[in-house]
Short mmCIF file of C-alpha atoms in Angstrom, two decimals:
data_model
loop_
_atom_site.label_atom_id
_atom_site.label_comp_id
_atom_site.label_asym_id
_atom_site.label_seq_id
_atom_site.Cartn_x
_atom_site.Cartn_y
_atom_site.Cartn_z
CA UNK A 192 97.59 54.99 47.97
CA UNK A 193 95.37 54.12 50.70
CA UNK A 194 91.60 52.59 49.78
CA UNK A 195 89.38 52.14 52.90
CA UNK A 196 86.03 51.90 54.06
CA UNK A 197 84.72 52.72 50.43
CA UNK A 198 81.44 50.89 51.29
CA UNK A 199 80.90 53.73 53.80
CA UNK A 200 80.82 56.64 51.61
CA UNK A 201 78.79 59.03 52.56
CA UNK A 202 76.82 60.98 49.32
CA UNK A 203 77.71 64.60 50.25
CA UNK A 204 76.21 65.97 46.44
CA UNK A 205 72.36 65.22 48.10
CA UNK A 206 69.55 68.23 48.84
CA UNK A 207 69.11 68.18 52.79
CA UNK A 208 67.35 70.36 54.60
CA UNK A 209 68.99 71.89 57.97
CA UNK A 210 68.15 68.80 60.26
CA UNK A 211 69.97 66.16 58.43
CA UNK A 212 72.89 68.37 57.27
CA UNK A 213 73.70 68.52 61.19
CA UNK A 214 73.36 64.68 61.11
CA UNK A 215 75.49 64.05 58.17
CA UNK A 216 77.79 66.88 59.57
CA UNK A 217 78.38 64.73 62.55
CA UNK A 218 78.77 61.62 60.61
CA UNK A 219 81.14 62.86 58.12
CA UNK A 220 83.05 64.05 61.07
CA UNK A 221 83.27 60.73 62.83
CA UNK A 222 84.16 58.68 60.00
CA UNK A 223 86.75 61.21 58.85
CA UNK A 224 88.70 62.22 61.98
CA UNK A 225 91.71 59.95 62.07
CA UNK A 226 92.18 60.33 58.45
CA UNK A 227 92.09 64.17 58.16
CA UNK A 228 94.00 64.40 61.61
CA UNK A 229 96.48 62.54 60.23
CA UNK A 230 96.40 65.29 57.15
CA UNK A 231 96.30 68.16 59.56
CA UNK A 232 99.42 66.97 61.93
CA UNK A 233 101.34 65.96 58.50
CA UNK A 234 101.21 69.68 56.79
CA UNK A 235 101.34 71.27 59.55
CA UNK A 236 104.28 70.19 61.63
CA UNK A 237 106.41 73.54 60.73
CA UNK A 238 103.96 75.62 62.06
CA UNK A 239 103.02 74.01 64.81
CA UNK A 240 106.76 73.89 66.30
CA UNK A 241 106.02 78.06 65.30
CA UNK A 242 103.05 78.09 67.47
CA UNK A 243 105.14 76.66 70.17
CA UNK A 244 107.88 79.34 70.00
CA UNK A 245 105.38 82.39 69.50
CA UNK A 246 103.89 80.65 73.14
CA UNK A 247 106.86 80.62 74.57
CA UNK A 248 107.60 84.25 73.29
CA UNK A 249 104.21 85.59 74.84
CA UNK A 250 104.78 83.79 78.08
CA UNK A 251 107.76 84.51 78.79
CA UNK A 252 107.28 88.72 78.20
CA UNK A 253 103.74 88.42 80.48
CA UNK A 254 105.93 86.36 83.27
CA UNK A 255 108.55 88.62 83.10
CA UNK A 256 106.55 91.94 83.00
CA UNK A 257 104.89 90.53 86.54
CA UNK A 258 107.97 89.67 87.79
CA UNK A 259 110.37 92.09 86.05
CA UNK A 260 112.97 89.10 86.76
CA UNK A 261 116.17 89.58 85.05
CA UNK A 262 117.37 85.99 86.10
CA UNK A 263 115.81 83.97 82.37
CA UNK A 264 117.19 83.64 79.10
CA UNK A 265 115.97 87.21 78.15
CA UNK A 266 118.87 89.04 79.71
CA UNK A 267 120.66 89.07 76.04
CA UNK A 268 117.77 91.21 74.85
CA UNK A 269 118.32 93.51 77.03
CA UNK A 270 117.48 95.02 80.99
CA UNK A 271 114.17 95.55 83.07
CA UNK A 272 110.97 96.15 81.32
CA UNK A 273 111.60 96.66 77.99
CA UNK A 274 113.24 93.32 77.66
CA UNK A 275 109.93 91.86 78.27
CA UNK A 276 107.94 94.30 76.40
CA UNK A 277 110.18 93.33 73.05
CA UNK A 278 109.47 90.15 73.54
CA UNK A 279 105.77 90.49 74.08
CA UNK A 280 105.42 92.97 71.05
CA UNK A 281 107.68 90.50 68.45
CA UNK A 282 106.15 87.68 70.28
CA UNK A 283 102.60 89.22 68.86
CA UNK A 284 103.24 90.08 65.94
CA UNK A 285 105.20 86.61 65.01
CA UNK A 286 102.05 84.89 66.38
CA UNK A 287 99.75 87.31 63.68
CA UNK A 288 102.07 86.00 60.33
CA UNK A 289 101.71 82.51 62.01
CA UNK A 290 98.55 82.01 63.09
CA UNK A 291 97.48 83.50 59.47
CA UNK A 292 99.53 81.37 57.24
CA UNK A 293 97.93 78.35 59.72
CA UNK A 294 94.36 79.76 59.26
CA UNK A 295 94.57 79.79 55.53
CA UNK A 296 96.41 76.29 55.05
CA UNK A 297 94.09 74.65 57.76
CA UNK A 298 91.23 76.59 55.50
CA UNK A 299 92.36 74.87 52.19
CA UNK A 300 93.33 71.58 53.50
CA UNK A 301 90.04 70.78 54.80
CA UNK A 302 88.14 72.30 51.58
CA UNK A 303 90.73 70.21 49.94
CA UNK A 304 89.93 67.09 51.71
CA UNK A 305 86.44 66.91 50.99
CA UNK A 306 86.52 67.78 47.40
CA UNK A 307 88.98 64.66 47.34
CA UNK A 308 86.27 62.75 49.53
CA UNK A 309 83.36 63.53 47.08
CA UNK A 310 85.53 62.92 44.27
CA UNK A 311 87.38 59.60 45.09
CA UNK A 312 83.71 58.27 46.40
CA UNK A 313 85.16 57.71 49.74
CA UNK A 314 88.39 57.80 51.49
CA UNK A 315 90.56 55.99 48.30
CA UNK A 316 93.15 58.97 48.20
CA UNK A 317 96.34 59.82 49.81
CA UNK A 318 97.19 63.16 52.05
CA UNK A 319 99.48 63.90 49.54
CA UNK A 320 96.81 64.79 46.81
CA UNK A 321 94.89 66.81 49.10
CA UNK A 322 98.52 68.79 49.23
CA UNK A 323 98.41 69.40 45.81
CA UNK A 324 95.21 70.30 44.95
CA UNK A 325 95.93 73.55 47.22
CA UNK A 326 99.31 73.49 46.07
CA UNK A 327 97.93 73.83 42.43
CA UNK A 328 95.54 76.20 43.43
CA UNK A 329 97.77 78.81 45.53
CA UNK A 330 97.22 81.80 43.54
CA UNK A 331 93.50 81.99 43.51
CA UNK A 332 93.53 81.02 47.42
CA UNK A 333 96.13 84.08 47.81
CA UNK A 334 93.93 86.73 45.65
CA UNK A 335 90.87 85.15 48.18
CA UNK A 336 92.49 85.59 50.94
CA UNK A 337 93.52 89.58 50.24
CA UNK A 338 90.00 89.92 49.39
CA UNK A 339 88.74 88.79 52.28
CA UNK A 340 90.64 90.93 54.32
CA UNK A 341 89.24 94.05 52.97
CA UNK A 342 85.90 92.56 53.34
CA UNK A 343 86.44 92.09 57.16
CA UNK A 344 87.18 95.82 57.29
CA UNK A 345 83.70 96.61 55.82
CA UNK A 346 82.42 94.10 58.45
CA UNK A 347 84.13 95.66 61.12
CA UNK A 348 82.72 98.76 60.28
CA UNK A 349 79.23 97.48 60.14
CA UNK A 350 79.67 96.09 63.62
CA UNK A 351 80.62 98.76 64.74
CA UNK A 352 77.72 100.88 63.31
CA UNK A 353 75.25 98.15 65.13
CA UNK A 354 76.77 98.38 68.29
CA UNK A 355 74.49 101.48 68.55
CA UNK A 356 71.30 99.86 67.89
CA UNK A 357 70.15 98.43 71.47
CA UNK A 358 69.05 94.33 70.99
CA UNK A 359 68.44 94.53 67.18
CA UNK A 360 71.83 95.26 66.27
CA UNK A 361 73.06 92.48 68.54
CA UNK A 362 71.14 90.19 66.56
CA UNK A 363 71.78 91.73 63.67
CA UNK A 364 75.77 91.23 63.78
CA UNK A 365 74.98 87.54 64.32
CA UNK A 366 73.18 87.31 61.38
CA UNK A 367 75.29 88.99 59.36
CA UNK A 368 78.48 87.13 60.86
CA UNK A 369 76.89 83.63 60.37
CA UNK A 370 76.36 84.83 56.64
CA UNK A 371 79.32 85.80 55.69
CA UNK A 372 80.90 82.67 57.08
CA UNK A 373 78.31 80.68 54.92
CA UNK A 374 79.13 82.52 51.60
CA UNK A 375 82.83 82.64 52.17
CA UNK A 376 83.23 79.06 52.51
CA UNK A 377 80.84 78.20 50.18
CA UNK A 378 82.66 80.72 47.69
CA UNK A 379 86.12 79.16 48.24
CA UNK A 380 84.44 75.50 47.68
CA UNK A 381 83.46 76.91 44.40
CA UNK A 382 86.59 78.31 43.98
CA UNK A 383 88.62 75.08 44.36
CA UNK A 384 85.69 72.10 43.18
CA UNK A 385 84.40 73.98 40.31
CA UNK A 386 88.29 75.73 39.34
CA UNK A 387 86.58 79.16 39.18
CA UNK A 388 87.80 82.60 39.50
CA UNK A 389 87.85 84.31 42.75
CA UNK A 390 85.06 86.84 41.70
CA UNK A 391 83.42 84.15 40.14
CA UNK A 392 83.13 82.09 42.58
CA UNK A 393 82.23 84.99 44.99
CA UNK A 394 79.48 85.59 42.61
CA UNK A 395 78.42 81.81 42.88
CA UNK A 396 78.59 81.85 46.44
CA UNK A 397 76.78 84.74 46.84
CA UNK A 398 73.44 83.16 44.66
CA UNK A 399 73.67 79.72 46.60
CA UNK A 400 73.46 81.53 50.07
CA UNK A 401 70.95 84.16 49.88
CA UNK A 402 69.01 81.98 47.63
CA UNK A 403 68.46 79.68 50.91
CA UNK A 404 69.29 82.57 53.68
CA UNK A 405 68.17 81.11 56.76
CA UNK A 406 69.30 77.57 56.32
CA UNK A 407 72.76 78.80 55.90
CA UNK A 408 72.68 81.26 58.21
CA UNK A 409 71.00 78.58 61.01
CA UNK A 410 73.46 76.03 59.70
CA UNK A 411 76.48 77.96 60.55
CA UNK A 412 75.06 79.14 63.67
CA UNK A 413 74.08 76.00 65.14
CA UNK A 414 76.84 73.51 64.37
CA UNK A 415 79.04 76.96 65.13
CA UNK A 416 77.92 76.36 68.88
CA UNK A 417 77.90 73.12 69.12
CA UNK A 418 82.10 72.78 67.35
CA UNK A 419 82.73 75.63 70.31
CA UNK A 420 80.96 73.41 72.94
CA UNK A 421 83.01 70.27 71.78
CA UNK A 422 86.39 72.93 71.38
CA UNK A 423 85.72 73.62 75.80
CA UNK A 424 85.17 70.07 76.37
CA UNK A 425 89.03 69.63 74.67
CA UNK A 426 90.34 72.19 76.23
CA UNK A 427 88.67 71.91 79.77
CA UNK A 428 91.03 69.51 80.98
CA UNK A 429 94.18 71.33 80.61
CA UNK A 430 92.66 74.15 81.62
CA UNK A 431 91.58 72.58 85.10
CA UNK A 432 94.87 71.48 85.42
CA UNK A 433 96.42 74.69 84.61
CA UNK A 434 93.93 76.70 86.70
CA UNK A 435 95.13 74.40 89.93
CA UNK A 436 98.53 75.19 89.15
CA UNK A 437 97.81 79.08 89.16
CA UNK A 438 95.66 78.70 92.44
CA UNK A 439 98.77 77.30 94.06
CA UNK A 440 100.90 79.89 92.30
CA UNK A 441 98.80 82.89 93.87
CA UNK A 442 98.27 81.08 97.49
CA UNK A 443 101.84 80.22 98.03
CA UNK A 444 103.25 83.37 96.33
CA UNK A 445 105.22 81.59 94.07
CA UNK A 446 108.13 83.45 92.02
CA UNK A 447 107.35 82.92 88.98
CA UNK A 448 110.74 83.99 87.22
CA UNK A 449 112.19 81.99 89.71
CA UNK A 450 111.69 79.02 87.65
CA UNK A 451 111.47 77.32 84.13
CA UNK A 452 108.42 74.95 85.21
CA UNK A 453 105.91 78.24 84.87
CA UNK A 454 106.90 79.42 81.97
CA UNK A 455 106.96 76.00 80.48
CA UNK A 456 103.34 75.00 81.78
CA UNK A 457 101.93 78.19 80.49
CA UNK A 458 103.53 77.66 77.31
CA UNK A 459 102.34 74.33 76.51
CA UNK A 460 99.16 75.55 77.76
CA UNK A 461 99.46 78.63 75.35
CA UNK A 462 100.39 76.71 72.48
CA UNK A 463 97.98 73.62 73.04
CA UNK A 464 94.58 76.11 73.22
CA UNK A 465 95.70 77.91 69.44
CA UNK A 466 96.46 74.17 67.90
CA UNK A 467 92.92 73.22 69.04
CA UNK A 468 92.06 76.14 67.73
CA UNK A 469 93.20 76.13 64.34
CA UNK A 470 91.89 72.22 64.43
CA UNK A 471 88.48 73.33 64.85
CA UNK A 472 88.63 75.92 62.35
CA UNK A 473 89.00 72.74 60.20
CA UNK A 474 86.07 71.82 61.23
CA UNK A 475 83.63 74.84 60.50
CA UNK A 476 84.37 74.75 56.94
CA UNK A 477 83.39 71.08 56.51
CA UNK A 478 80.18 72.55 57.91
CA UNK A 479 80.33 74.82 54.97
CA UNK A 480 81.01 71.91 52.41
CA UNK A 481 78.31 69.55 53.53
CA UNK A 482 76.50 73.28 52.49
CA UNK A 483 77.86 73.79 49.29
CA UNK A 484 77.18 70.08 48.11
CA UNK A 485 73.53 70.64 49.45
CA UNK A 486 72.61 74.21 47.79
CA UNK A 487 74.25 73.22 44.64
CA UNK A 488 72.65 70.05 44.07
CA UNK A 489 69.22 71.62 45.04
CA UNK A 490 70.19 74.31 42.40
CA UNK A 491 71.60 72.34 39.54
CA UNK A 492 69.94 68.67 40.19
CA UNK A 493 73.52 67.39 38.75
CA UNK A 494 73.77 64.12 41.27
CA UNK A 495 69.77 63.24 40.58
CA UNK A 496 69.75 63.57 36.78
CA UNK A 497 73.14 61.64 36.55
CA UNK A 498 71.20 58.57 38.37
CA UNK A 499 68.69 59.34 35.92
CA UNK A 500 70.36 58.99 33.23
CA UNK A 501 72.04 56.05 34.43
CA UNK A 502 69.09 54.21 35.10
CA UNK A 503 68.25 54.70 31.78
CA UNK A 504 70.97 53.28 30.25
CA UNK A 505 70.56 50.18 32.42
CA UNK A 506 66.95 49.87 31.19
CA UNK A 507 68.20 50.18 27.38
#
């Protein structure tokens, strides 16, 4: 078991208001980075090497439908087109089961890891207990999960209903998307911290987020931005260097299926933009825990009359 920098906890069960959860958001997130990296790449190695195949299937069906090459690997499959449309389609629908199973693990790991981080005062714990406290709670996170699925339907058909209404519905879908983020991961902190059931914690959810509407709502919406700003910065460089490469593709008329370098640029390309991806999916539901921590405490008071009480006792 691991026990460092315990003098630099930082008290996550406080009231803030939206200006210093952003600063404490940022804090957390520099103090915690190497650690919960070091979580993410360890649970996630399996999928990861999936990522990379499901790349690898998607590029090689988009080269090979421009080039209509027969001269790859993909010859087994079969002739022409359709060889590269199989591989497209499986590639797509491989990369839906994976990317899913990598949303929801990447989901409870990181609500994981700061229930641990509250808990342990700090970072005294190993990546192995953060495993099994979603181990331990699998069932609930499955039921969740289903749940939310049929939720996005409804909000899918809201959206839809909104895209009618000129400017106000515009704003109106961001609203209501920068909500439901709020109470979902709020709910599934609930969920695992306070070992409730799904509707339960749902329920919970539900009071601590309309109950302070806008702070949520802004909260989401403005470290939302600024995670997708710092997600371009990551993935501008790569993407330079893979935009140069496709310049020199199209002025020099390169032949594409001519060679293994494209498709293996592309595909490390491919696969590098959904890890950074799922990595700062991490990172927008710490944004929701530094939220949980902050409505509940304003709700309940537990953190302030625990000091309370122990000053108290210290005066006795």
């Amino acid at each position: 078991m691991q026990v460092e920098n315990q003098e630099k906890f930082i008290e996550l069960r406080v009231n803030r208001d939206f200006g210093d959860i952003i600063n404490v958001y940022f804090e957390f997130f520099k103090q915690n980075l190497k650690k919960f990296t070091n979580v993410f790449l360890s649970y996630n190695g399996i999928f990861l090497i999936g990522l990379l195949v499901v790349s690898y299937l998607l590029v090689s069906g988009v080269i090979g439908l421009i080039t209509n090459n027969q001269n790859t690997v993909l010859d087994v499959v079969g002739s022409g087109s359709e060889a590269y449309i199989m591989y497209f389609i499986f590639g797509g629908i491989l990369f839906f089961v994976i990317f899913l199973m990598v949303a929801v693990l990447n989901y409870s790991l990181s609500t994981s890891y700061m229930i641990k981080y509250e808990e342990r005062k700090g970072q005294n714990f190993d990546k192995t207990e953060v495993w099994e406290e979603v181990k331990n709670n699998l069932g609930s996170i499955i039921v969740f999960i289903l749940i939310l699925m049929l939720l996005f339907f409804g909000i899918m058909i809201a959206a839809i209903i909104l895209t009618f209404i000129p400017l106000a519905g515009m704003l109106a879908q961001y609203v209501i998307q920068y909500f439901v983020m709020a109470w979902v991961g709020v709910s599934f902190f609930v969920m695992l911290k306070e070992k409730r059931g799904v509707t339960d914690a749902l329920g919970e959810g539900w009071n601590l987020v309309t109950k302070n509407f806008w702070r949520s709502v802004g909260v989401n919406f403005i470290l939302g931005f600024l995670i997708g700003l710092l997600f371009m910065v990551v993935i501008m460089i790569p993407g330079i260097l893979i935009g140069i490469y496709t310049f020199h593709v199209v002025q020099n008329d390169v032949d594409l299926g001519a060679s293994v370098v494209p498709t293996i640029i592309y595909t490390l390309g491919t696969c590098l933009f959904l890890i950074i991806a799922v990595y700062s999916q991490c990172l927008s539901q710490f944004v929701n825990g530094l939220l949980y921590f902050s409505l509940h405490e304003k709700t309940y008071n537990l953190n302030s009359r625990s000091k309370i009480d122990q000053i108290g006792l210290q005066d006795q």
